[in-house]
mmCIF file of C-alpha atoms in Angstrom:
data_model
loop_
_atom_site.group_PDB
_atom_site.id
_atom_site.type_symbol
_atom_site.label_atom_id
_atom_site.label_comp_id
_atom_site.label_asym_id
_atom_site.label_seq_id
_atom_site.Cartn_x
_atom_site.Cartn_y
_atom_site.Cartn_z
ATOM 1 C CA ASP A 1 -7.882 -176.734 16.790
ATOM 2 C CA GLY A 2 -5.261 -174.048 17.295
ATOM 3 C CA GLY A 3 -3.567 -173.898 20.629
ATOM 4 C CA ILE A 4 -0.717 -174.922 22.860
ATOM 5 C CA THR A 5 -0.113 -178.469 23.936
ATOM 6 C CA GLN A 6 1.972 -179.375 26.919
ATOM 7 C CA SER A 7 2.911 -182.917 27.745
ATOM 8 C CA PRO A 8 2.842 -184.815 29.907
ATOM 9 C CA LYS A 9 0.254 -183.432 32.301
ATOM 10 C CA TYR A 10 1.858 -185.167 35.279
ATOM 11 C CA LEU A 11 5.507 -186.126 35.568
ATOM 12 C CA PHE A 12 7.435 -187.856 38.294
ATOM 13 C CA ARG A 13 11.193 -187.698 38.459
ATOM 14 C CA LYS A 14 13.771 -189.219 40.703
ATOM 15 C CA GLU A 15 16.292 -186.946 42.277
ATOM 16 C CA GLY A 16 19.375 -186.526 40.118
ATOM 17 C CA GLN A 17 17.583 -187.122 36.832
ATOM 18 C CA ASN A 18 17.050 -184.663 34.032
ATOM 19 C CA VAL A 19 13.573 -184.435 32.576
ATOM 20 C CA THR A 20 12.184 -182.655 29.520
ATOM 21 C CA LEU A 21 8.788 -180.998 29.337
ATOM 22 C CA SER A 22 7.234 -180.639 25.923
ATOM 23 C CA CYS A 23 5.495 -177.536 24.565
ATOM 24 C CA GLU A 24 4.089 -177.319 21.054
ATOM 25 C CA GLN A 25 1.985 -174.568 19.480
ATOM 26 C CA ASN A 26 0.229 -174.318 16.131
ATOM 27 C CA LEU A 27 -0.733 -170.662 16.428
ATOM 28 C CA ASN A 28 2.217 -169.465 14.324
ATOM 29 C CA HIS A 29 3.385 -167.351 17.245
ATOM 30 C CA ASP A 30 6.923 -166.029 17.296
ATOM 31 C CA ALA A 31 7.257 -165.694 21.065
ATOM 32 C CA MET A 32 7.178 -168.551 23.543
ATOM 33 C CA TYR A 33 7.638 -168.593 27.299
ATOM 34 C CA TRP A 34 8.111 -170.954 30.205
ATOM 35 C CA TYR A 35 6.762 -170.068 33.635
ATOM 36 C CA ARG A 36 6.969 -171.809 36.943
ATOM 37 C CA GLN A 37 4.044 -171.552 39.365
ATOM 38 C CA ASP A 38 4.375 -172.270 43.073
ATOM 39 C CA PRO A 39 1.643 -171.642 45.671
ATOM 40 C CA GLY A 40 1.554 -167.977 46.596
ATOM 41 C CA GLN A 41 4.362 -167.096 44.159
ATOM 42 C CA GLY A 42 2.424 -166.289 41.043
ATOM 43 C CA LEU A 43 4.082 -166.916 37.689
ATOM 44 C CA ARG A 44 7.840 -166.676 37.507
ATOM 45 C CA LEU A 45 9.571 -166.524 34.147
ATOM 46 C CA ILE A 46 12.149 -169.231 33.462
ATOM 47 C CA TYR A 47 13.069 -168.684 29.802
ATOM 48 C CA TYR A 48 11.614 -166.981 26.790
ATOM 49 C CA SER A 49 12.203 -166.997 23.069
ATOM 50 C CA GLN A 50 11.081 -164.421 20.567
ATOM 51 C CA ILE A 51 12.448 -166.063 17.454
ATOM 52 C CA VAL A 52 13.706 -169.424 16.319
ATOM 53 C CA ASN A 53 17.237 -170.302 17.436
ATOM 54 C CA ASP A 54 17.260 -167.558 20.038
ATOM 55 C CA PHE A 55 16.206 -167.561 23.679
ATOM 56 C CA GLN A 56 16.851 -165.556 26.812
ATOM 57 C CA LYS A 57 17.008 -166.304 30.519
ATOM 58 C CA GLY A 58 14.169 -165.176 32.680
ATOM 59 C CA ASP A 59 14.165 -164.500 36.409
ATOM 60 C CA ILE A 60 14.770 -168.068 37.588
ATOM 61 C CA ALA A 61 16.731 -169.810 34.802
ATOM 62 C CA GLU A 62 19.239 -171.619 37.018
ATOM 63 C CA GLY A 63 18.879 -175.375 36.727
ATOM 64 C CA TYR A 64 16.846 -175.191 33.517
ATOM 65 C CA SER A 65 17.665 -175.287 29.821
ATOM 66 C CA VAL A 66 15.672 -174.780 26.632
ATOM 67 C CA SER A 67 15.996 -174.990 22.886
ATOM 68 C CA ARG A 68 14.087 -173.379 20.039
ATOM 69 C CA GLU A 69 14.963 -175.237 16.872
ATOM 70 C CA LYS A 70 11.488 -174.943 15.405
ATOM 71 C CA LYS A 71 8.965 -172.148 15.615
ATOM 72 C CA GLU A 72 6.273 -174.403 17.016
ATOM 73 C CA SER A 73 8.340 -176.141 19.690
ATOM 74 C CA PHE A 74 9.978 -174.896 22.900
ATOM 75 C CA PRO A 75 10.954 -177.798 25.170
ATOM 76 C CA LEU A 76 12.152 -177.193 28.724
ATOM 77 C CA THR A 77 14.685 -179.444 30.432
ATOM 78 C CA VAL A 78 14.750 -179.496 34.195
ATOM 79 C CA THR A 79 18.244 -180.564 35.137
ATOM 80 C CA SER A 80 19.556 -182.187 38.275
ATOM 81 C CA ALA A 81 21.051 -178.796 39.148
ATOM 82 C CA GLN A 82 17.585 -177.423 39.906
ATOM 83 C CA LYS A 83 17.389 -177.638 43.682
ATOM 84 C CA ASN A 84 13.644 -177.596 44.094
ATOM 85 C CA PRO A 85 12.029 -178.705 40.838
ATOM 86 C CA THR A 86 8.646 -179.803 42.195
ATOM 87 C CA ALA A 87 6.210 -177.261 40.747
ATOM 88 C CA PHE A 88 3.584 -176.551 38.117
ATOM 89 C CA TYR A 89 5.098 -175.505 34.783
ATOM 90 C CA LEU A 90 3.230 -173.424 32.245
ATOM 91 C CA CYS A 91 4.168 -172.791 28.644
ATOM 92 C CA ALA A 92 2.774 -169.817 26.753
ATOM 93 C CA SER A 93 3.048 -168.206 23.365
ATOM 94 C CA SER A 94 2.114 -164.888 21.825
ATOM 95 C CA MET A 95 2.526 -162.808 18.729
ATOM 96 C CA ARG A 96 5.296 -160.269 18.987
ATOM 97 C CA GLY A 97 4.376 -156.927 20.487
ATOM 98 C CA PRO A 98 3.351 -155.646 23.922
ATOM 99 C CA HIS A 99 -0.309 -155.454 23.009
ATOM 100 C CA THR A 100 -0.753 -159.150 22.380
ATOM 101 C CA GLU A 101 -2.182 -161.526 24.911
ATOM 102 C CA ALA A 102 -0.493 -164.779 25.816
ATOM 103 C CA PHE A 103 -2.004 -168.174 25.136
ATOM 104 C CA PHE A 104 -1.249 -170.841 27.707
ATOM 105 C CA GLY A 105 -1.015 -174.588 27.752
ATOM 106 C CA GLN A 106 -2.666 -176.689 30.422
ATOM 107 C CA GLY A 107 0.552 -177.094 32.336
ATOM 108 C CA THR A 108 2.757 -179.930 33.535
ATOM 109 C CA ARG A 109 2.898 -180.821 37.199
ATOM 110 C CA LEU A 110 6.361 -182.114 38.009
ATOM 111 C CA THR A 111 6.994 -184.006 41.210
ATOM 112 C CA VAL A 112 10.390 -185.165 42.380
ATOM 113 C CA VAL A 113 10.232 -188.421 44.278
ATOM 114 C CA ALA B 1 11.517 -152.229 36.191
ATOM 115 C CA GLN B 2 7.886 -153.156 36.059
ATOM 116 C CA LYS B 3 5.884 -154.476 38.943
ATOM 117 C CA VAL B 4 2.333 -155.716 39.442
ATOM 118 C CA THR B 5 0.859 -156.046 42.907
ATOM 119 C CA GLN B 6 -2.214 -158.048 43.737
ATOM 120 C CA ALA B 7 -2.483 -157.538 47.463
ATOM 121 C CA GLN B 8 -5.421 -159.892 47.945
ATOM 122 C CA THR B 9 -4.105 -163.429 48.192
ATOM 123 C CA GLU B 10 -7.478 -165.065 48.631
ATOM 124 C CA ILE B 11 -11.071 -163.834 48.621
ATOM 125 C CA SER B 12 -14.011 -165.896 49.762
ATOM 126 C CA VAL B 13 -17.580 -164.860 48.950
ATOM 127 C CA VAL B 14 -21.012 -166.374 48.820
ATOM 128 C CA GLU B 15 -22.733 -166.753 45.495
ATOM 129 C CA LYS B 16 -24.455 -163.606 44.190
ATOM 130 C CA GLU B 17 -22.149 -161.282 46.083
ATOM 131 C CA ASP B 18 -20.199 -158.690 44.135
ATOM 132 C CA VAL B 19 -16.431 -158.900 44.427
ATOM 133 C CA THR B 20 -13.571 -156.649 43.335
ATOM 134 C CA LEU B 21 -10.060 -157.875 42.652
ATOM 135 C CA ASP B 22 -7.394 -155.229 43.003
ATOM 136 C CA CYS B 23 -4.390 -154.691 40.753
ATOM 137 C CA VAL B 24 -1.786 -151.975 41.202
ATOM 138 C CA TYR B 25 1.047 -151.589 38.729
ATOM 139 C CA GLU B 26 4.345 -149.728 38.498
ATOM 140 C CA THR B 27 6.137 -148.653 35.338
ATOM 141 C CA ARG B 28 8.016 -145.617 34.090
ATOM 142 C CA ASP B 29 6.907 -146.194 30.527
ATOM 143 C CA THR B 30 4.134 -144.048 29.172
ATOM 144 C CA THR B 31 2.972 -146.740 26.773
ATOM 145 C CA TYR B 32 1.975 -150.007 28.371
ATOM 146 C CA TYR B 33 -0.701 -152.662 28.337
ATOM 147 C CA LEU B 34 -2.594 -154.272 31.184
ATOM 148 C CA PHE B 35 -4.223 -157.669 31.121
ATOM 149 C CA TRP B 36 -6.376 -159.899 33.269
ATOM 150 C CA TYR B 37 -6.241 -163.680 33.045
ATOM 151 C CA LYS B 38 -8.327 -166.379 34.732
ATOM 152 C CA GLN B 39 -6.845 -169.688 35.850
ATOM 153 C CA PRO B 40 -9.564 -172.250 36.604
ATOM 154 C CA PRO B 41 -8.732 -175.471 38.466
ATOM 155 C CA SER B 42 -7.788 -177.109 35.166
ATOM 156 C CA GLY B 43 -4.645 -174.972 35.211
ATOM 157 C CA GLU B 44 -4.692 -173.198 31.857
ATOM 158 C CA LEU B 45 -4.699 -169.394 32.024
ATOM 159 C CA VAL B 46 -7.373 -167.779 29.916
ATOM 160 C CA PHE B 47 -7.169 -164.202 28.655
ATOM 161 C CA LEU B 48 -10.016 -161.950 29.817
ATOM 162 C CA ILE B 49 -9.220 -158.378 28.842
ATOM 163 C CA ARG B 50 -6.528 -156.020 27.602
ATOM 164 C CA ARG B 51 -6.291 -152.250 28.156
ATOM 165 C CA ASN B 52 -3.665 -149.854 26.806
ATOM 166 C CA SER B 53 -2.325 -146.915 28.762
ATOM 167 C CA PHE B 54 -4.068 -144.346 26.590
ATOM 168 C CA ASP B 55 -7.522 -145.744 27.042
ATOM 169 C CA GLU B 56 -8.991 -145.143 30.484
ATOM 170 C CA GLN B 57 -12.481 -146.026 29.456
ATOM 171 C CA ASN B 58 -14.011 -148.593 31.756
ATOM 172 C CA GLU B 59 -15.338 -151.760 30.231
ATOM 173 C CA ILE B 60 -18.216 -154.026 31.024
ATOM 174 C CA SER B 61 -18.716 -157.505 29.674
ATOM 175 C CA GLY B 62 -21.698 -159.256 31.137
ATOM 176 C CA ARG B 63 -21.068 -159.680 34.861
ATOM 177 C CA TYR B 64 -17.455 -158.562 34.493
ATOM 178 C CA SER B 65 -16.269 -154.963 34.616
ATOM 179 C CA TRP B 66 -12.881 -153.324 34.718
ATOM 180 C CA ASN B 67 -11.904 -149.966 36.159
ATOM 181 C CA PHE B 68 -8.637 -148.476 34.901
ATOM 182 C CA GLN B 69 -7.343 -145.411 36.735
ATOM 183 C CA LYS B 70 -3.950 -144.020 35.728
ATOM 184 C CA SER B 71 -4.006 -141.554 38.608
ATOM 185 C CA THR B 72 -3.783 -144.415 41.092
ATOM 186 C CA SER B 73 -2.022 -146.903 38.763
ATOM 187 C CA SER B 74 -4.801 -149.377 39.256
ATOM 188 C CA PHE B 75 -6.694 -151.754 37.016
ATOM 189 C CA ASN B 76 -9.355 -153.367 39.175
ATOM 190 C CA PHE B 77 -11.689 -156.157 38.165
ATOM 191 C CA THR B 78 -15.234 -156.503 39.491
ATOM 192 C CA ILE B 79 -17.483 -159.536 39.209
ATOM 193 C CA THR B 80 -21.125 -158.754 39.794
ATOM 194 C CA ALA B 81 -23.436 -161.413 41.210
ATOM 195 C CA SER B 82 -20.644 -163.954 41.525
ATOM 196 C CA GLN B 83 -21.222 -167.583 40.643
ATOM 197 C CA VAL B 84 -19.508 -170.792 41.691
ATOM 198 C CA VAL B 85 -17.997 -171.060 38.194
ATOM 199 C CA ASP B 86 -16.112 -167.829 38.880
ATOM 200 C CA SER B 87 -13.960 -169.692 41.396
ATOM 201 C CA ALA B 88 -10.427 -169.475 40.036
ATOM 202 C CA VAL B 89 -7.121 -167.707 40.419
ATOM 203 C CA TYR B 90 -7.054 -164.355 38.657
ATOM 204 C CA PHE B 91 -3.854 -162.748 37.430
ATOM 205 C CA CYS B 92 -3.177 -159.184 36.449
ATOM 206 C CA ALA B 93 -0.277 -158.591 34.033
ATOM 207 C CA LEU B 94 1.628 -155.693 32.475
ATOM 208 C CA THR B 95 3.684 -155.332 29.305
ATOM 209 C CA ILE B 96 5.570 -152.265 28.162
ATOM 210 C CA GLN B 97 6.348 -150.809 24.758
ATOM 211 C CA SER B 98 10.025 -150.010 25.113
ATOM 212 C CA GLY B 99 12.983 -152.390 25.200
ATOM 213 C CA GLY B 100 11.665 -154.732 22.555
ATOM 214 C CA SER B 101 11.206 -157.754 24.749
ATOM 215 C CA TYR B 102 7.479 -157.388 25.504
ATOM 216 C CA ILE B 103 7.663 -159.873 28.356
ATOM 217 C CA PRO B 104 4.550 -159.783 30.512
ATOM 218 C CA THR B 105 5.033 -159.174 34.207
ATOM 219 C CA PHE B 106 2.458 -160.991 36.302
ATOM 220 C CA GLY B 107 1.108 -160.306 39.745
ATOM 221 C CA ARG B 108 1.008 -163.120 42.284
ATOM 222 C CA GLY B 109 -2.637 -163.773 41.614
ATOM 223 C CA THR B 110 -5.805 -163.637 43.699
ATOM 224 C CA SER B 111 -7.611 -166.844 44.485
ATOM 225 C CA LEU B 112 -11.368 -166.323 44.395
ATOM 226 C CA ILE B 113 -13.581 -168.871 46.087
ATOM 227 C CA VAL B 114 -17.302 -168.558 45.523
ATOM 228 C CA HIS B 115 -19.409 -170.651 47.876
ATOM 229 C CA PRO B 116 -22.889 -171.808 46.878
#
């Protein structure tokens, strides 16, 4: 089935550790996005990529890093520099163009313990 | 800059009531697209509808209907005869034509709770 797969669904991290969230899509989409969702905050854009080997910072990129070495993969690393990493993280992809809807993964809930 | 406002944080209704979710947007672009997404408790956002700025025709799909009014910059979503399965967080989003980035701007979402 075509879609976006995020893993793991739940992730626990100790303070001071980096952690990488996986996002894979088989929809042949050029654009991929990472959003962070906190209660009452809606979706806030962390990073986005519209083509392989290129990505741009979103509104809240500090403390995060990404790579886009393959079209189907857009992993997000939450570094120890992120002050408040506990949140729900959503990955999405779309075809290029403003008229296209985004397809979302099921999310990863990260908890810092 | 673009902005999407969903002023209703949470709405609680009893099953079979009609409910309208408000969405107000801001953009200086004349060509733009509006979207509604549903986020059930499982977490994955699901696309519901898209509307471009040149098409103000309202749309109905089963119990769902959408009212797009450029004069008030609104794209409201109505659920008729709500059901418990409609309980979810609903997001309105906007993308614009210019600039080349096509990044969707989301509202903060409205949590709809439908009680049996």
